[in-house]
Short mmCIF file of C-alpha atoms in Angstrom, two decimals:
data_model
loop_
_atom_site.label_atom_id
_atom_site.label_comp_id
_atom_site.label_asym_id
_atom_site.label_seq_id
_atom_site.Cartn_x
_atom_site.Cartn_y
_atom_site.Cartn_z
CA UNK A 1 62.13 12.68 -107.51
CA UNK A 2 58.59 12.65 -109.04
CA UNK A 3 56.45 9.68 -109.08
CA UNK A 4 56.62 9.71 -113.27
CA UNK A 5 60.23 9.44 -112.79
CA UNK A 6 60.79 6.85 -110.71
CA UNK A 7 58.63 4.81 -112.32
CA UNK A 8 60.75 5.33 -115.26
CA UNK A 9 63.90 3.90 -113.18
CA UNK A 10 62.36 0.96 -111.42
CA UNK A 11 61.87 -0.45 -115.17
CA UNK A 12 65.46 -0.28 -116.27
CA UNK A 13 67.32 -1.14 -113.25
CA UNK A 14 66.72 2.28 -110.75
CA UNK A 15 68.74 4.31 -113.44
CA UNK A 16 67.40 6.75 -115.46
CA UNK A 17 69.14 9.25 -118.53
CA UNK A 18 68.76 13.24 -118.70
CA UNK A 19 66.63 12.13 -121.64
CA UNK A 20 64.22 10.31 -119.43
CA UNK A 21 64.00 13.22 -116.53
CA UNK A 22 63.26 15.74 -119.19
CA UNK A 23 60.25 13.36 -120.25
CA UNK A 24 59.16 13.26 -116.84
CA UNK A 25 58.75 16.66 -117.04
CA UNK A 26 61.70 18.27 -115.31
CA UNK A 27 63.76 21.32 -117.05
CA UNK A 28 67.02 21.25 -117.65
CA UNK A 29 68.06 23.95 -114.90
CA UNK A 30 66.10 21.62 -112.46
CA UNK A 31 68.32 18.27 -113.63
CA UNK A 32 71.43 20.26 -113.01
CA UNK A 33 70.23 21.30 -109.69
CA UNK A 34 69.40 17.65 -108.94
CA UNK A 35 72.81 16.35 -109.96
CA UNK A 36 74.87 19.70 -108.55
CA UNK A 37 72.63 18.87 -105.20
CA UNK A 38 73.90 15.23 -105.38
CA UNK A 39 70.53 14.19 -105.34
CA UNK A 40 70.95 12.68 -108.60
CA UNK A 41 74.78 11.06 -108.86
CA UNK A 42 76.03 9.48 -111.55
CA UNK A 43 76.12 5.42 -111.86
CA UNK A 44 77.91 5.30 -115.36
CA UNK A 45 78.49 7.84 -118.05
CA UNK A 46 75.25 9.56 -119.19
CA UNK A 47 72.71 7.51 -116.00
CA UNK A 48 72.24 8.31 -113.07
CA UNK A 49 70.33 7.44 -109.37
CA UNK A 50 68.74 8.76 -106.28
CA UNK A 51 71.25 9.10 -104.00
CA UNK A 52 68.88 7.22 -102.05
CA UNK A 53 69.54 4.10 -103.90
CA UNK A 54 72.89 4.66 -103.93
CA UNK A 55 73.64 5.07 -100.81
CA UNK A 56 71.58 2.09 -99.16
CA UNK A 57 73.97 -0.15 -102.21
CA UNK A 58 76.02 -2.86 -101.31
CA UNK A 59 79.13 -3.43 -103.64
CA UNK A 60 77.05 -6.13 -105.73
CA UNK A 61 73.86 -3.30 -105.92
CA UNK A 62 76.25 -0.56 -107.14
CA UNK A 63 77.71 -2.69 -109.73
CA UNK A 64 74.10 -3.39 -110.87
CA UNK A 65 73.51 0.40 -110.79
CA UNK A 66 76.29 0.44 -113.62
CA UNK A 67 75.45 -2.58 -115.37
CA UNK A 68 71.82 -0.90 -115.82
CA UNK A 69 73.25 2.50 -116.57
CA UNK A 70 75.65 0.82 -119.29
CA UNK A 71 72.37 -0.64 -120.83
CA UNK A 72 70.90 2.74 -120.95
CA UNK A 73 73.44 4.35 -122.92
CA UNK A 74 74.54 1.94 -125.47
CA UNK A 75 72.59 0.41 -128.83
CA UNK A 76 69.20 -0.90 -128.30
CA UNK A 77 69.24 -4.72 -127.91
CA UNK A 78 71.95 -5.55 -125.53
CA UNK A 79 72.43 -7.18 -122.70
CA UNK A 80 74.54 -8.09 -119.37
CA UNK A 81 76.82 -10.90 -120.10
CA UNK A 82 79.39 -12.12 -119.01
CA UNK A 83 80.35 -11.88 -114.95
CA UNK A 84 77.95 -8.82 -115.28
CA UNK A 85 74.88 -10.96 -115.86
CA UNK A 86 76.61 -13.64 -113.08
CA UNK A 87 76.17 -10.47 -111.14
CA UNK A 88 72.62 -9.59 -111.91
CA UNK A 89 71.59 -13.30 -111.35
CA UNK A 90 73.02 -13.00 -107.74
CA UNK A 91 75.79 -15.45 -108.45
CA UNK A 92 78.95 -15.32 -106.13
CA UNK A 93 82.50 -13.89 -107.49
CA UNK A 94 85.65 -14.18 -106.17
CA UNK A 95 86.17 -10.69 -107.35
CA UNK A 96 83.56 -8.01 -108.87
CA UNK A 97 84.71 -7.09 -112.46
CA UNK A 98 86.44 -3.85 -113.30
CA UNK A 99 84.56 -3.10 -116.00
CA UNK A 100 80.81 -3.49 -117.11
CA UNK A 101 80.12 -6.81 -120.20
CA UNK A 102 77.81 -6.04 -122.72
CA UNK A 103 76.48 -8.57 -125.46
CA UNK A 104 74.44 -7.34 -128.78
CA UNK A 105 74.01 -9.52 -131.64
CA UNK A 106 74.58 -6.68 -134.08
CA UNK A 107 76.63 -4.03 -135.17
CA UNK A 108 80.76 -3.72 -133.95
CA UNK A 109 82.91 -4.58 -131.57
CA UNK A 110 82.76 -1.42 -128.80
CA UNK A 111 84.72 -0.37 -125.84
CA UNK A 112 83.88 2.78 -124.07
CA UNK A 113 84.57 3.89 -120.44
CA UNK A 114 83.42 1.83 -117.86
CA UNK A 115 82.54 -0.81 -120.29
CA UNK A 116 83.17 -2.96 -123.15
CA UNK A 117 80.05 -4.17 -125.93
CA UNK A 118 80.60 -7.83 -127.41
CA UNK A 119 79.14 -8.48 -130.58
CA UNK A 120 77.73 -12.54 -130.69
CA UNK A 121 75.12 -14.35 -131.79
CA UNK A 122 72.37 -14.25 -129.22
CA UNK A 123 68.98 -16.54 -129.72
CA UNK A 124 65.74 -15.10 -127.45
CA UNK A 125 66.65 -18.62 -125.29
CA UNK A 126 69.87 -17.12 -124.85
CA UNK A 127 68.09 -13.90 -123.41
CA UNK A 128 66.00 -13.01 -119.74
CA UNK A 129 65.03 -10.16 -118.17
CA UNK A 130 66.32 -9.95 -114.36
CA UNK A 131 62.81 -8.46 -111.66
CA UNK A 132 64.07 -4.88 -112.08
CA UNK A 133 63.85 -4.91 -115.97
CA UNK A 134 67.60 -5.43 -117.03
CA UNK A 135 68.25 -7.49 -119.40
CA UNK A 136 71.15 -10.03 -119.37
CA UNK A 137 71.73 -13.39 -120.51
CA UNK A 138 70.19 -16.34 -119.35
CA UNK A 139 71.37 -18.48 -116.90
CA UNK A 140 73.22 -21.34 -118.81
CA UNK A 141 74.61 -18.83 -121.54
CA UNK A 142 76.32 -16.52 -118.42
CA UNK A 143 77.44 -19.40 -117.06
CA UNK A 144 79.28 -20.75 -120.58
CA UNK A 145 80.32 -16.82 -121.16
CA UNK A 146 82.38 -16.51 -117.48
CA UNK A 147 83.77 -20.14 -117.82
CA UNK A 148 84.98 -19.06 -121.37
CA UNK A 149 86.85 -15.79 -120.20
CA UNK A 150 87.72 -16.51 -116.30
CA UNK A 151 90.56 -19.06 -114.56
CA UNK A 152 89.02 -21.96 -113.49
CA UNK A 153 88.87 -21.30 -110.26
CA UNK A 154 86.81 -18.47 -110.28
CA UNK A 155 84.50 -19.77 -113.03
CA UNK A 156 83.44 -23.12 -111.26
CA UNK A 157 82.48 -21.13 -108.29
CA UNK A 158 80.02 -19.78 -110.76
CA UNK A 159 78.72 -22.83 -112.12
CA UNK A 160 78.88 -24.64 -108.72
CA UNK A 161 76.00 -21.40 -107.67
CA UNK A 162 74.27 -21.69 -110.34
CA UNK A 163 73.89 -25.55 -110.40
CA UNK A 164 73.51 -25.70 -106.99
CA UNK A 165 70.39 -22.88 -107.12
CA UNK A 166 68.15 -25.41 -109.16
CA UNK A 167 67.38 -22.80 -111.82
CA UNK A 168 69.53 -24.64 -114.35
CA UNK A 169 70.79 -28.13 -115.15
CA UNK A 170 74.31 -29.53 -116.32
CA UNK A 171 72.59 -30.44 -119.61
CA UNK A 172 71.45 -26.96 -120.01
CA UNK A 173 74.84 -25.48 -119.97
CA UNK A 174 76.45 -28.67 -121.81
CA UNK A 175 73.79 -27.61 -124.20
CA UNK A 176 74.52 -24.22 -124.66
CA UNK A 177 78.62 -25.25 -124.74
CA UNK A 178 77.63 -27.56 -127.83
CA UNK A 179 75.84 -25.04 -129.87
CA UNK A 180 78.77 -22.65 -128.94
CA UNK A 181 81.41 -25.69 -129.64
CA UNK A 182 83.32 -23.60 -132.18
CA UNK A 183 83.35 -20.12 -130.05
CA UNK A 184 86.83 -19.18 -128.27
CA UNK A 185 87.46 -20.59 -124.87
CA UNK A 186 85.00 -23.36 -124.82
CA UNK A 187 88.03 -26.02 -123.97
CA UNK A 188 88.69 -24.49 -120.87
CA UNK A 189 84.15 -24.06 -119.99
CA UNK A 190 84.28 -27.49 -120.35
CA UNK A 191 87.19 -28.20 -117.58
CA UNK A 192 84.86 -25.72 -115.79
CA UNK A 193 81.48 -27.96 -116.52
CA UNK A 194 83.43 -31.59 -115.97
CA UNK A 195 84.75 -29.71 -112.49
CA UNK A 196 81.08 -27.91 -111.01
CA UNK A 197 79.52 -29.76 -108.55
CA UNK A 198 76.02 -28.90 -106.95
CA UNK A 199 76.81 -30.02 -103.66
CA UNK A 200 79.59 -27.18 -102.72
CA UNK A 201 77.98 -24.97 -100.18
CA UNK A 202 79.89 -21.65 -100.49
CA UNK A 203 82.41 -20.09 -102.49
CA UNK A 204 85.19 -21.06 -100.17
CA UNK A 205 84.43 -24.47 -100.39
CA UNK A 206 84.18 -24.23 -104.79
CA UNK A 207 88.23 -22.87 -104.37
CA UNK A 208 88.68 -25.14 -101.96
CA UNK A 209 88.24 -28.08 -103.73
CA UNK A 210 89.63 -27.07 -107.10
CA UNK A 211 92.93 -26.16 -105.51
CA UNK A 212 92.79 -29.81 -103.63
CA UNK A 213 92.42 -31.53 -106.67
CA UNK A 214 94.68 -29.25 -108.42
CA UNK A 215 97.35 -30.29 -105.81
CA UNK A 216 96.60 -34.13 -107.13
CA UNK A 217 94.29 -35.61 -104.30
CA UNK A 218 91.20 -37.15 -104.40
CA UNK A 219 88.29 -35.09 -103.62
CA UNK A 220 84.45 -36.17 -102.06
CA UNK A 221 81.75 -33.85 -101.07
CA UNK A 222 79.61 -33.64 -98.26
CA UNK A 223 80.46 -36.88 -97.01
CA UNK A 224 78.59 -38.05 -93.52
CA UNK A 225 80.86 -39.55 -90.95
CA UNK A 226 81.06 -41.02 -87.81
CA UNK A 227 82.85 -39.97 -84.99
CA UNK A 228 84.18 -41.82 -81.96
CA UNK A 229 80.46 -41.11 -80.20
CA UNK A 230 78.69 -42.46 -83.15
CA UNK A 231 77.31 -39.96 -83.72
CA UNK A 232 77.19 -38.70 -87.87
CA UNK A 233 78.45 -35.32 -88.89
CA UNK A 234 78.58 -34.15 -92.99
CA UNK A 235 82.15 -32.88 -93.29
CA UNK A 236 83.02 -30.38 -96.31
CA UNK A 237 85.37 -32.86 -97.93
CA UNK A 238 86.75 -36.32 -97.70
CA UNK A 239 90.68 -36.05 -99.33
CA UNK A 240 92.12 -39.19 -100.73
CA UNK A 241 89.64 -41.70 -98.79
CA UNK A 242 91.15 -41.14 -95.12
CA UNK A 243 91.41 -37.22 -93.98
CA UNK A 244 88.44 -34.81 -93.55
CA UNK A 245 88.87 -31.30 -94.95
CA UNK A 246 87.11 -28.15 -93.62
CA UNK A 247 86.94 -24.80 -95.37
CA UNK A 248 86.53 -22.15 -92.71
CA UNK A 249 85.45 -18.75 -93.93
CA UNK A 250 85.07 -16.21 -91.53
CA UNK A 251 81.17 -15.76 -92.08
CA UNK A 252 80.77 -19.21 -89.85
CA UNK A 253 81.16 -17.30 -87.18
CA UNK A 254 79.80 -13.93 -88.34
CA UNK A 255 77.33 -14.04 -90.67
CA UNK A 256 73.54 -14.01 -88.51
CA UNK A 257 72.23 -16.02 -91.67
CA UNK A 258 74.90 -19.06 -90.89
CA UNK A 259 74.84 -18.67 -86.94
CA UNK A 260 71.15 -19.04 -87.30
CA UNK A 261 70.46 -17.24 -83.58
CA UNK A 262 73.54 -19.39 -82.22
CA UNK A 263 75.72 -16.93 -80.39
CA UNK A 264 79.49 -17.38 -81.78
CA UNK A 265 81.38 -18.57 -78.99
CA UNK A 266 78.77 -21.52 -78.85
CA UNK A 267 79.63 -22.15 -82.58
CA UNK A 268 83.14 -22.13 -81.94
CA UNK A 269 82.85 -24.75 -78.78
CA UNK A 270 80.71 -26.94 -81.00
CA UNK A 271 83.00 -26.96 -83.93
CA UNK A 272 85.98 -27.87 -81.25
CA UNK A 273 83.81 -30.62 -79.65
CA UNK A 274 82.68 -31.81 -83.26
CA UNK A 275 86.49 -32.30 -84.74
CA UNK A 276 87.79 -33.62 -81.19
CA UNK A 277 85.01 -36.79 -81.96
CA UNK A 278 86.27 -37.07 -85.48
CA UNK A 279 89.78 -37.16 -85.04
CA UNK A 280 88.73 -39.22 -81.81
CA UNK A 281 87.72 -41.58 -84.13
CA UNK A 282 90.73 -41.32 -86.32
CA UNK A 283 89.84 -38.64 -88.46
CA UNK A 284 92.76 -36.22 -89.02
CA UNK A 285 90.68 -32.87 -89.89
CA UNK A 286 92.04 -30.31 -92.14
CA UNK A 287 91.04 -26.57 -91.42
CA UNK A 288 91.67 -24.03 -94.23
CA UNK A 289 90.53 -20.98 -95.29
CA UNK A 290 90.92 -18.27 -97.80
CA UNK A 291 94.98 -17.19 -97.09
CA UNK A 292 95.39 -21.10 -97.63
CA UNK A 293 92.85 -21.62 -100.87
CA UNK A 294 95.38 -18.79 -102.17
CA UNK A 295 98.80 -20.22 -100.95
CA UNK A 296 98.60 -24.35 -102.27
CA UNK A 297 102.28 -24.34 -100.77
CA UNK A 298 100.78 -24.10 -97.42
CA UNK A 299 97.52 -26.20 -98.55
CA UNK A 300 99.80 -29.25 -99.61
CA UNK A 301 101.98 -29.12 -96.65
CA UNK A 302 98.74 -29.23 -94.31
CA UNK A 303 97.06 -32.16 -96.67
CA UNK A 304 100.22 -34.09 -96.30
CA UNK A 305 100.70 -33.84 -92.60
CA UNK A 306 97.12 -34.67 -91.80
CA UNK A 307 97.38 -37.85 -94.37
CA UNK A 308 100.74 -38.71 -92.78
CA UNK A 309 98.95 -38.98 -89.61
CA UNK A 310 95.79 -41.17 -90.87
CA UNK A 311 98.03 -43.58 -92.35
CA UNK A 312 99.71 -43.77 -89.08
CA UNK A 313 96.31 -44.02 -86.93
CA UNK A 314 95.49 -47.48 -89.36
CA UNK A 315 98.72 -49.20 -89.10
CA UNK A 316 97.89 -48.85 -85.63
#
């Protein structure tokens, strides 16, 4: 690809249009050659990438690719919204949409392959511009927009993120839920807004804990306890007063950015030795993960034994 070119691309996203390679000076028997090469492969209908940049995409990456290539090809003046702009701002999913959300403030209603245009009022404070040029709602509007459309669950994991990231505040999305106060779905963004809380750590935990209190227990995060050595550990969750809750996700023990340099079987020895002195202290621990965030059956039945046994280690 030329230099002209992919210039072009890094300012919309690393997608560019046939439109925009015959600018850069290619013919049009040299684009087919590109794209019949597979140097060139399509990202959404009518955009394209290097295969280069396809290729070295993660799952999130190549859904950008056709978020930006959406953008491309539709009206001027729309943006990502939706769980496509939760996307773009690098906020975590519990499943990658199917199709790309696009927001315009004018003209209809649209739904074309691949993706579907919204038609809403959309104030400049409503608007940003993500580093590689795309545009997509701002933080606190994408935030209102998923809790609006998704199940709870999967829309407080959002707002957890993005509360817990700094970039916005609870009164910036409670103020972007007032001005939208009359809009579909804003009941169930505000169960989402009462329910986010900063202090989750991962997406795991976010499920975690709605599906706890869900179930009807008492939930508190990032609680520091004592074990039987004295010495203080912050546990994931404290459920109704008396049983510490753990949400283990597999990237604990996998992930190089969690194990910090640790090698794994040293995590796993120190997790054993760390809920042995908690429950040594009388501490019934609760481990769960994602089978049992998606099974409250099995969730209830594991919050019930370990509470059995607190109450038991008191009247004791």
């Amino acid at each position: 690809m030329t230099p002209r070119l992919r210039g072009i691309a890094a300012r919309q996203g690393n997608v560019f249009s046939t439109g925009d390679a015959l600018r850069a000076g290619y013919t049009q028997q040299e684009v087919q050659r590109e794209r019949r090469r597979g140097e060139w492969q399509s990202v959404s209908k009518g955009a394209y990438a290097e295969r280069a940049v396809v290729e070295s995409a993660d799952e999130h990456a190549l859904f950008g690719l056709r978020v930006a290539g959406a953008l491309l090809t539709t009206r001027p003046g729309a943006c990502a919204s939706h769980a496509s702009a939760a996307v773009l701002h690098g906020l975590p999913l519990l499943r990658l949409p199917e199709g790309v959300d696009l927001t315009t403030d004018t003209g209809a209603h649209l739904a074309r392959r691949g993706y579907r245009l919204h038609v809403a009022p959309l104030p400049v404070e409503h608007r940003d511009t993500a580093a590689h040029g795309v545009s997509r709602t701002a933080l606190a509007r994408t935030v209102v927009d998923v809790a609006r459309r998704l199940p709870l669950e999967e829309a407080v994991v959002v707002a957890d993120a993005a509360l817990a990231s700094g970039k916005v505040s609870r009164a910036e999305v409670a103020a972007v839920l007032e001005w939208m106060q009359r809009w579909p779905g804003t009941a169930a963004a505000r169960r989402t807004l009462d329910s986010a809380d900063p202090r989750s750590e991962s997406p795991g935990e976010s499920l975690g804990r709605v599906r706890i209190v869900e179930l009807g227990y008492a939930v508190d995060l990032q609680v520091r306890v004592s074990g039987l050595s004295g010495r203080v550990y912050r546990v994931d969750f404290v459920i109704d007063g008396i049983v510490i809750g753990e949400f283990d996700g597999k990237a604990k023990y996998t992930d190089p950015a969690m194990l910090r340099g640790r090698d794994p079987s040293a995590v796993l020895v120190a997790e054993k030795l760390r809920q042995e002195d908690l429950e040594d202290a009388g501490w019934p621990v609760v481990r769960f993960g994602w089978r049992d965030a998606h099974d409250p059956a099995t969730l209830r039945r594991k919050i019930d034994a370990a509470l059995a046994r607190a109450r038991r280690n008191r009247a004791t």
